[in-house]
Tab-separated table of C-alpha atoms in Angstrom:
chain	number	residue	atom	x	y	z
A	1	MET	CA	-9.964	13.068	-4.743
A	2	LYS	CA	-10.078	16.841	-4.664
A	3	VAL	CA	-7.403	17.925	-2.190
A	4	LEU	CA	-6.832	21.322	-0.571
A	5	PHE	CA	-3.408	22.146	0.889
A	6	VAL	CA	-2.824	24.487	3.836
A	7	ILE	CA	0.906	25.115	4.238
A	8	GLN	CA	3.144	26.796	6.782
A	9	GLY	CA	5.252	29.127	4.654
A	10	GLU	CA	8.306	29.525	6.895
A	11	GLY	CA	11.493	28.251	5.300
A	12	ARG	CA	11.454	25.922	2.312
A	13	GLY	CA	10.725	22.544	3.922
A	14	HIS	CA	6.917	22.522	3.986
A	15	LEU	CA	6.751	24.226	0.589
A	16	THR	CA	8.895	21.595	-1.124
A	17	GLN	CA	6.936	18.852	0.648
A	18	ALA	CA	3.706	20.327	-0.713
A	19	LEU	CA	5.063	20.431	-4.270
A	20	THR	CA	6.192	16.818	-3.960
A	21	LEU	CA	2.827	15.639	-2.647
A	22	GLU	CA	0.973	17.581	-5.351
A	23	LYS	CA	3.017	15.755	-8.005
A	24	MET	CA	2.340	12.382	-6.328
A	25	LEU	CA	-1.403	13.053	-6.170
A	26	ARG	CA	-1.584	14.150	-9.811
A	27	ALA	CA	0.336	11.023	-10.876
A	28	ASN	CA	-2.319	8.930	-9.122
A	29	GLY	CA	-5.261	10.668	-10.780
A	30	HIS	CA	-6.129	13.114	-7.995
A	31	GLU	CA	-6.420	16.922	-8.073
A	32	VAL	CA	-5.022	19.600	-5.780
A	33	VAL	CA	-7.653	22.341	-5.973
A	34	GLY	CA	-5.716	25.011	-4.092
A	35	MET	CA	-2.740	25.842	-1.914
A	36	LEU	CA	-3.212	28.215	1.022
A	37	VAL	CA	0.125	29.426	2.381
A	38	GLY	CA	0.522	31.052	5.791
A	39	LYS	CA	3.237	33.676	5.739
A	40	SER	CA	4.530	36.757	7.498
A	41	ARG	CA	5.460	40.101	6.025
A	42	SER	CA	9.163	39.329	6.549
A	43	ARG	CA	9.056	36.353	4.161
A	44	THR	CA	8.316	36.194	0.450
A	45	LEU	CA	7.228	33.031	-1.309
A	46	PRO	CA	10.248	31.516	-3.077
A	47	ALA	CA	10.130	31.677	-6.864
A	48	PHE	CA	10.540	27.909	-7.162
A	49	PHE	CA	7.248	27.361	-5.316
A	50	THR	CA	5.122	29.693	-7.402
A	51	ALA	CA	6.743	28.457	-10.626
A	52	ARG	CA	6.402	24.713	-10.007
A	53	GLY	CA	3.035	24.456	-8.286
A	54	LYS	CA	0.053	23.669	-10.521
A	55	ALA	CA	-2.748	24.613	-8.123
A	56	PRO	CA	-3.744	28.251	-7.484
A	57	VAL	CA	-1.939	29.816	-4.515
A	58	THR	CA	-3.527	32.055	-1.867
A	59	THR	CA	-1.613	33.566	1.044
A	60	PHE	CA	-2.867	34.524	4.487
A	61	SER	CA	-1.332	35.948	7.663
A	62	SER	CA	0.059	33.393	10.072
A	63	PRO	CA	1.884	33.603	13.422
A	64	ASN	CA	5.612	33.848	13.062
A	65	PHE	CA	8.764	34.085	15.141
A	66	VAL	CA	10.716	37.343	15.033
A	67	PRO	CA	14.526	37.016	14.913
A	68	SER	CA	16.607	38.194	17.859
A	69	LYS	CA	19.079	41.078	17.552
A	70	ASP	CA	21.809	38.810	16.207
A	71	GLY	CA	19.517	37.757	13.350
A	72	CYS	CA	20.167	34.088	14.090
A	73	HIS	CA	17.828	32.924	16.844
A	74	ILE	CA	14.297	33.661	18.045
A	75	GLY	CA	13.428	36.802	19.981
A	76	HIS	CA	10.773	35.358	22.293
A	77	VAL	CA	9.437	38.620	23.773
A	78	LYS	CA	9.440	40.343	20.369
A	79	SER	CA	7.675	37.350	18.820
A	80	THR	CA	4.960	37.336	21.500
A	81	LEU	CA	4.212	41.063	21.151
A	82	TYR	CA	4.309	40.879	17.350
A	83	ASN	CA	1.735	38.101	17.218
A	84	ILE	CA	-0.589	39.637	19.845
A	85	VAL	CA	-0.873	42.815	17.775
A	86	ARG	CA	-1.770	40.750	14.711
A	87	LEU	CA	-4.578	38.698	16.308
A	88	PRO	CA	-7.333	40.395	14.219
A	89	LYS	CA	-5.475	39.397	11.041
A	90	TYR	CA	-5.259	35.818	12.255
A	91	ALA	CA	-9.022	35.755	12.803
A	92	ARG	CA	-9.472	36.805	9.169
A	93	SER	CA	-7.047	34.052	8.160
A	94	MET	CA	-9.302	31.440	9.716
A	95	MET	CA	-12.203	32.770	7.670
A	96	THR	CA	-10.036	32.573	4.542
A	97	ILE	CA	-9.280	28.910	5.263
A	98	MET	CA	-12.905	28.073	6.099
A	99	ASN	CA	-14.194	29.723	2.913
A	100	ALA	CA	-11.597	27.895	0.828
A	101	ILE	CA	-12.630	24.535	2.310
A	102	PHE	CA	-16.288	25.256	1.566
A	103	TYR	CA	-16.011	26.731	-1.938
A	104	SER	CA	-13.304	24.377	-3.238
A	105	SER	CA	-15.519	21.284	-2.762
A	106	ALA	CA	-12.424	19.523	-1.414
A	107	ASP	CA	-12.758	15.907	-0.307
A	108	ILE	CA	-9.796	16.208	2.051
A	109	VAL	CA	-7.592	18.942	3.535
A	110	VAL	CA	-3.864	18.311	3.945
A	111	ASN	CA	-2.330	20.532	6.613
A	112	PHE	CA	1.442	21.052	6.413
A	113	TYR	CA	1.962	22.103	10.058
A	114	GLU	CA	-0.004	25.347	9.795
A	115	ILE	CA	-1.482	26.385	13.149
A	116	MET	CA	-4.203	28.505	11.563
A	117	CYS	CA	-5.619	25.374	9.921
A	118	GLY	CA	-5.702	23.535	13.242
A	119	LEU	CA	-7.448	26.487	14.891
A	120	THR	CA	-9.939	26.682	12.024
A	121	TYR	CA	-10.902	23.062	12.656
A	122	ALA	CA	-11.138	23.749	16.397
A	123	PHE	CA	-13.406	26.802	16.110
A	124	PHE	CA	-15.422	26.177	12.922
A	125	ARG	CA	-15.399	22.357	12.771
A	126	PRO	CA	-15.420	21.776	8.995
A	127	THR	CA	-16.849	18.404	7.983
A	128	VAL	CA	-14.121	17.771	5.381
A	129	PRO	CA	-11.492	15.419	6.910
A	130	GLU	CA	-8.101	16.927	7.742
A	131	VAL	CA	-4.786	15.069	7.473
A	132	CYS	CA	-1.759	16.706	9.078
A	133	ILE	CA	1.684	15.938	7.705
A	134	GLY	CA	5.152	17.022	8.813
A	135	HIS	CA	8.277	15.779	10.553
A	136	GLN	CA	7.319	17.773	13.667
A	137	TYR	CA	4.591	15.230	14.451
A	138	MET	CA	7.349	12.795	15.416
A	139	PHE	CA	7.626	14.964	18.551
A	140	LEU	CA	4.281	13.478	19.604
A	141	HIS	CA	5.407	9.877	19.080
A	142	PRO	CA	5.995	8.010	22.370
A	143	ASP	CA	9.257	6.496	21.085
A	144	PHE	CA	10.843	9.713	19.830
A	145	THR	CA	14.016	10.682	21.707
A	146	PHE	CA	14.517	14.343	22.622
A	147	PRO	CA	17.764	16.083	23.531
A	148	LYS	CA	18.008	16.505	27.302
A	149	ALA	CA	18.337	20.299	27.304
A	150	HIS	CA	15.455	22.811	27.420
A	151	PRO	CA	12.597	20.717	28.888
A	152	HIS	CA	10.364	23.814	29.150
A	153	SER	CA	10.853	24.620	25.453
A	154	ARG	CA	10.139	21.006	24.547
A	155	TRP	CA	6.783	21.239	26.329
A	156	TRP	CA	5.841	24.333	24.338
A	157	LEU	CA	6.987	22.705	21.101
A	158	ARG	CA	4.760	19.682	21.691
A	159	PHE	CA	1.872	21.971	22.722
A	160	PHE	CA	2.219	24.023	19.529
A	161	THR	CA	2.396	20.845	17.456
A	162	ARG	CA	-0.851	19.584	18.979
A	163	LEU	CA	-2.521	22.912	18.139
A	164	THR	CA	-1.628	22.493	14.470
A	165	ALA	CA	-3.293	19.057	14.472
A	166	LEU	CA	-6.598	19.998	16.112
A	167	GLY	CA	-9.470	18.211	14.402
A	168	ALA	CA	-7.204	15.925	12.369
A	169	SER	CA	-8.560	12.576	11.176
A	170	ARG	CA	-5.001	11.292	10.728
A	171	VAL	CA	-1.543	12.622	11.547
A	172	LEU	CA	1.395	11.608	9.353
A	173	ALA	CA	4.818	11.994	10.946
A	174	LEU	CA	7.702	12.181	8.475
A	175	SER	CA	10.676	10.243	9.801
A	176	MET	CA	14.138	9.137	8.712
A	177	SER	CA	13.291	5.566	9.766
A	178	PRO	CA	10.173	3.448	10.449
A	179	TYR	CA	8.389	3.511	13.821
A	180	ALA	CA	5.295	1.695	15.023
A	181	ASP	CA	2.050	3.639	14.662
A	182	ALA	CA	0.677	5.464	17.704
A	183	ALA	CA	-2.953	4.511	17.193
A	184	ASP	CA	-4.220	6.382	20.258
A	185	GLN	CA	-3.044	9.632	18.636
A	186	LYS	CA	-4.151	8.690	15.092
A	187	LEU	CA	-0.451	8.984	14.236
A	188	THR	CA	1.240	7.030	11.449
A	189	VAL	CA	4.965	7.255	10.662
A	190	VAL	CA	5.821	7.640	6.960
A	191	PRO	CA	8.980	8.401	4.930
A	192	PRO	CA	9.938	12.004	4.108
A	193	LEU	CA	8.374	13.740	1.115
A	194	MET	CA	11.357	14.128	-1.181
A	195	ARG	CA	11.451	15.661	-4.647
A	196	ASP	CA	12.079	13.451	-7.682
A	197	GLU	CA	14.845	15.829	-8.730
A	198	VAL	CA	16.807	14.838	-5.628
A	199	LYS	CA	16.379	11.129	-6.301
A	200	GLU	CA	17.312	11.517	-9.951
A	201	ALA	CA	20.343	13.771	-9.422
A	202	THR	CA	23.766	12.504	-10.475
A	203	CYS	CA	25.922	12.735	-7.372
A	204	GLN	CA	29.672	13.100	-7.111
A	205	ARG	CA	32.105	14.254	-4.451
A	206	GLY	CA	33.309	17.732	-5.336
A	207	ASP	CA	35.790	20.055	-3.669
A	208	TYR	CA	33.349	22.511	-2.077
A	209	ILE	CA	30.833	22.839	0.773
A	210	THR	CA	27.194	23.645	0.086
A	211	GLY	CA	25.076	25.393	2.713
A	212	TYR	CA	21.589	26.708	3.430
A	213	ILE	CA	20.764	29.271	6.122
A	214	LEU	CA	17.235	30.392	6.947
A	215	ASN	CA	18.193	33.420	9.033
A	216	ALA	CA	20.679	35.702	7.279
A	217	GLY	CA	22.363	36.506	10.598
A	218	PHE	CA	24.214	33.189	10.354
A	219	ALA	CA	26.094	34.533	7.324
A	220	GLU	CA	28.504	36.345	9.645
A	221	SER	CA	29.453	33.067	11.324
A	222	VAL	CA	30.125	31.562	7.902
A	223	ARG	CA	32.283	34.527	6.917
A	224	GLN	CA	34.329	34.285	10.089
A	225	TRP	CA	35.173	30.654	9.389
A	226	HIS	CA	35.892	31.534	5.758
A	227	GLU	CA	38.433	34.181	6.814
A	228	ARG	CA	40.395	31.453	8.613
A	229	HIS	CA	40.052	28.997	5.725
A	230	PRO	CA	39.923	31.002	2.477
A	231	GLU	CA	41.139	28.002	0.497
A	232	VAL	CA	37.863	26.043	1.047
A	233	ARG	CA	35.249	26.729	-1.629
A	234	MET	CA	31.709	27.345	-0.326
A	235	GLN	CA	28.336	27.991	-1.957
A	236	PHE	CA	25.633	29.069	0.506
A	237	PHE	CA	21.936	29.638	-0.176
A	238	TRP	CA	19.635	31.972	1.745
A	239	ASP	CA	16.326	33.838	1.350
A	240	LYS	CA	17.565	37.248	2.500
A	241	ALA	CA	15.051	39.913	1.518
A	242	GLY	CA	16.428	42.435	-0.958
A	243	ALA	CA	19.595	40.471	-1.701
A	244	ASP	CA	20.888	39.985	-5.247
A	245	ARG	CA	20.533	36.575	-6.866
A	246	ALA	CA	24.215	36.038	-6.130
A	247	THR	CA	26.351	37.849	-3.555
A	248	LYS	CA	30.004	37.073	-4.232
A	249	ILE	CA	32.274	37.635	-1.239
A	250	ASP	CA	35.428	36.503	-3.023
A	251	ASP	CA	36.638	33.712	-5.294
A	252	THR	CA	35.759	30.935	-2.828
A	253	LEU	CA	32.633	32.162	-0.975
A	254	SER	CA	29.288	33.250	-2.393
A	255	PHE	CA	25.688	33.527	-1.164
A	256	HIS	CA	22.779	32.806	-3.525
A	257	LEU	CA	19.040	33.407	-3.259
A	258	ILE	CA	17.388	30.025	-2.789
A	259	ASP	CA	16.629	28.373	-6.120
A	260	ASP	CA	15.563	24.733	-6.088
A	261	LYS	CA	17.362	23.593	-9.231
A	262	ALA	CA	20.587	25.412	-8.403
A	263	PHE	CA	20.472	24.120	-4.834
A	264	ILE	CA	20.025	20.490	-5.915
A	265	ARG	CA	22.898	20.765	-8.413
A	266	SER	CA	25.122	22.276	-5.751
A	267	LEU	CA	24.169	19.658	-3.156
A	268	ALA	CA	24.678	16.785	-5.605
A	269	GLY	CA	28.205	17.894	-6.416
A	270	CYS	CA	29.494	18.974	-2.992
A	271	MET	CA	31.707	17.128	-0.532
A	272	ALA	CA	29.615	18.145	2.519
A	273	TYR	CA	26.547	20.157	3.537
A	274	ALA	CA	26.039	22.794	6.253
A	275	THR	CA	22.633	24.071	7.353
A	276	THR	CA	20.640	25.481	10.266
A	277	GLY	CA	18.876	22.256	11.197
A	278	GLY	CA	15.895	22.049	8.858
A	279	PHE	CA	14.573	18.520	8.365
A	280	GLU	CA	13.945	18.593	4.623
A	281	SER	CA	17.376	19.487	3.313
A	282	VAL	CA	19.162	17.187	5.779
A	283	CYS	CA	17.077	14.308	4.381
A	284	GLU	CA	18.031	15.366	0.859
A	285	ALA	CA	21.702	15.374	1.816
A	286	MET	CA	21.277	11.969	3.479
A	287	TYR	CA	19.664	10.516	0.350
A	288	MET	CA	22.544	11.822	-1.772
A	289	GLY	CA	25.135	10.453	0.656
A	290	LYS	CA	26.372	13.872	1.806
A	291	PRO	CA	27.511	14.393	5.435
A	292	ALA	CA	25.800	17.324	7.153
A	293	LEU	CA	26.572	19.938	9.790
A	294	MET	CA	23.509	21.282	11.600
A	295	VAL	CA	23.519	24.587	13.496
A	296	PRO	CA	20.071	24.829	15.165
A	297	ALA	CA	18.426	28.233	15.457
A	298	HIS	CA	15.650	27.159	17.873
A	299	ILE	CA	14.317	24.200	19.849
A	300	GLU	CA	12.598	22.525	16.887
A	301	GLN	CA	15.836	22.487	14.922
A	302	GLU	CA	17.706	21.235	18.006
A	303	CYS	CA	15.355	18.238	18.044
A	304	ASN	CA	15.831	17.745	14.305
A	305	ALA	CA	19.597	17.865	14.655
A	306	PHE	CA	19.628	15.451	17.585
A	307	ASP	CA	17.430	13.003	15.672
A	308	ALA	CA	19.605	13.293	12.552
A	309	GLU	CA	22.700	12.550	14.650
A	310	GLN	CA	21.042	9.363	15.924
A	311	HIS	CA	20.494	8.307	12.313
A	312	GLY	CA	24.098	9.059	11.353
A	313	ALA	CA	23.137	11.874	8.974
A	314	GLY	CA	25.520	14.439	10.418
A	315	THR	CA	26.839	16.308	13.410
A	316	ALA	CA	25.422	19.279	15.320
A	317	SER	CA	27.176	22.439	16.470
A	318	GLU	CA	26.297	25.782	18.067
A	319	GLU	CA	28.030	27.685	15.266
A	320	PHE	CA	29.217	27.117	11.724
A	321	ASP	CA	32.327	25.232	12.764
A	322	LEU	CA	33.042	23.700	9.385
A	323	ASP	CA	36.187	22.047	10.723
A	324	ARG	CA	33.816	19.784	12.605
A	325	LEU	CA	31.928	19.000	9.399
A	326	LEU	CA	35.097	18.141	7.483
A	327	ASP	CA	36.264	15.874	10.318
A	328	PHE	CA	32.889	14.110	10.396
A	329	ALA	CA	32.979	13.659	6.612
A	330	LYS	CA	36.162	11.596	6.783
A	331	ASP	CA	34.358	8.583	8.330
A	332	TYR	CA	30.889	9.170	6.890
A	333	HIS	CA	29.066	6.326	5.109
A	334	ALA	CA	25.882	6.623	3.051
A	335	ASN	CA	22.724	5.139	4.607
A	336	ASP	CA	21.249	2.633	2.113
A	337	ALA	CA	18.408	1.690	4.497
A	338	PHE	CA	17.205	5.309	4.451
A	339	ARG	CA	17.109	5.325	0.652
A	340	GLN	CA	14.960	2.172	0.607
A	341	TRP	CA	12.596	3.618	3.245
A	342	GLU	CA	12.312	6.876	1.329
A	343	ASP	CA	11.544	5.166	-1.971
A	344	SER	CA	8.313	3.768	-0.463
A	345	ALA	CA	6.950	7.238	0.419
A	346	SER	CA	4.503	7.698	-2.460
A	347	MET	CA	2.869	4.292	-2.059
A	348	ARG	CA	2.408	4.688	1.697
A	349	ILE	CA	1.192	8.300	1.804
A	350	ILE	CA	-1.218	8.158	-1.144
A	351	ALA	CA	-2.853	4.997	0.245
A	352	ILE	CA	-3.469	6.707	3.594
A	353	LEU	CA	-4.962	9.824	2.006
A	354	GLU	CA	-7.272	7.718	-0.175
A	355	ASN	CA	-8.469	5.744	2.856
A	356	VAL	CA	-9.162	8.898	4.859
A	357	SER	CA	-11.035	10.442	1.932
A	358	CYS	CA	-13.171	7.311	1.498
A	359	ASP	CA	-13.965	7.228	5.221
A	360	GLY	CA	-14.916	10.905	5.071
A	361	GLN	CA	-17.286	10.353	2.148
A	362	VAL	CA	-18.936	7.395	3.887
A	363	ASN	CA	-19.413	9.439	7.061
A	364	ALA	CA	-20.898	12.323	5.059
A	365	GLU	CA	-23.346	9.971	3.328
A	366	LEU	CA	-24.351	8.468	6.683
A	367	THR	CA	-24.963	11.957	8.083
A	368	VAL	CA	-27.210	12.849	5.117
A	369	TRP	CA	-29.080	9.561	5.498
A	370	ARG	CA	-29.573	10.060	9.239
A	371	ASN	CA	-30.740	13.651	8.763
A	372	GLY	CA	-33.219	12.494	6.110
A	373	LEU	CA	-34.492	9.691	8.334
A	374	SER	CA	-34.876	12.120	11.226
A	375	GLY	CA	-36.883	14.474	9.044
A	376	MET	CA	-39.232	11.682	7.994
A	377	MET	CA	-39.868	10.773	11.630
């Protein structure tokens, strides 16, 4: 197969998933012909992504949330105005995606939760089959359990998720545990896409906490807890624009620009993990047997955190209350069933992509045959 990736560039989750899937495809004799990454001007592509990916990378403008004044949560009014002003750029982004699909000769497009790809399929209707993949598609599964709060926000989250999957031939929902397929929505539940480096890491219980924060505003919450507990060692990772590779606060607290190898080493050796509710890194911590604290920044992360709590991966909080994490860690037990489920990811996902690609080629051949027959008549 020739495969084209379209990736939402916010955070690190979808980017690491794309790198993992590219490696799986190459190991099975397939080719990733390009990676299109939707990004905003406030985010830069992490160095680990550009260094590790084999396929050529192209960026395009994509809708994005603007942080609120505290730098932690979403500013809804600011985000709406910001994206309205940028509508002409988003129209050009759809043309970028459509041209890439056409000129790459791709057999299949894999969409990592990028809304511009869904809209491209809605407006331009490419004939190349699209497969959407991401943990957010579990929100469309009839058996998924949501937190009770914010029903209005949940509706918008599900609506946005459906927009990203417009025109999809198959939707793959990444989940911490198996669920039955939802055939009426073309939805299949598969294990998370986890890097080999995580599975191969040598894990031990150290004497420090590792953390990852997407929005730099959360750093103040971390510092406040640190002032009360200066004896606890902490290594936090962030993607703060303009920050040095390492920002040392004192002997026991430091912030580091996100680096995949350094992050995995830190996670493998820590006693516990604190983050803002992203799915990918919580799964990595779960695989390594590390208890997690999740501090959601928006409704999607609230759903992630609630789901992770149901699976015993960690505990959720409204702030970086690391006392809560340390208390949870005392009775935490590694989830062996999750590790077994995760280890089947490559086999399951590659088989689905190959089937979709074959179906797409058969349909294309039938279309050519029918058009030829019609011309003869």
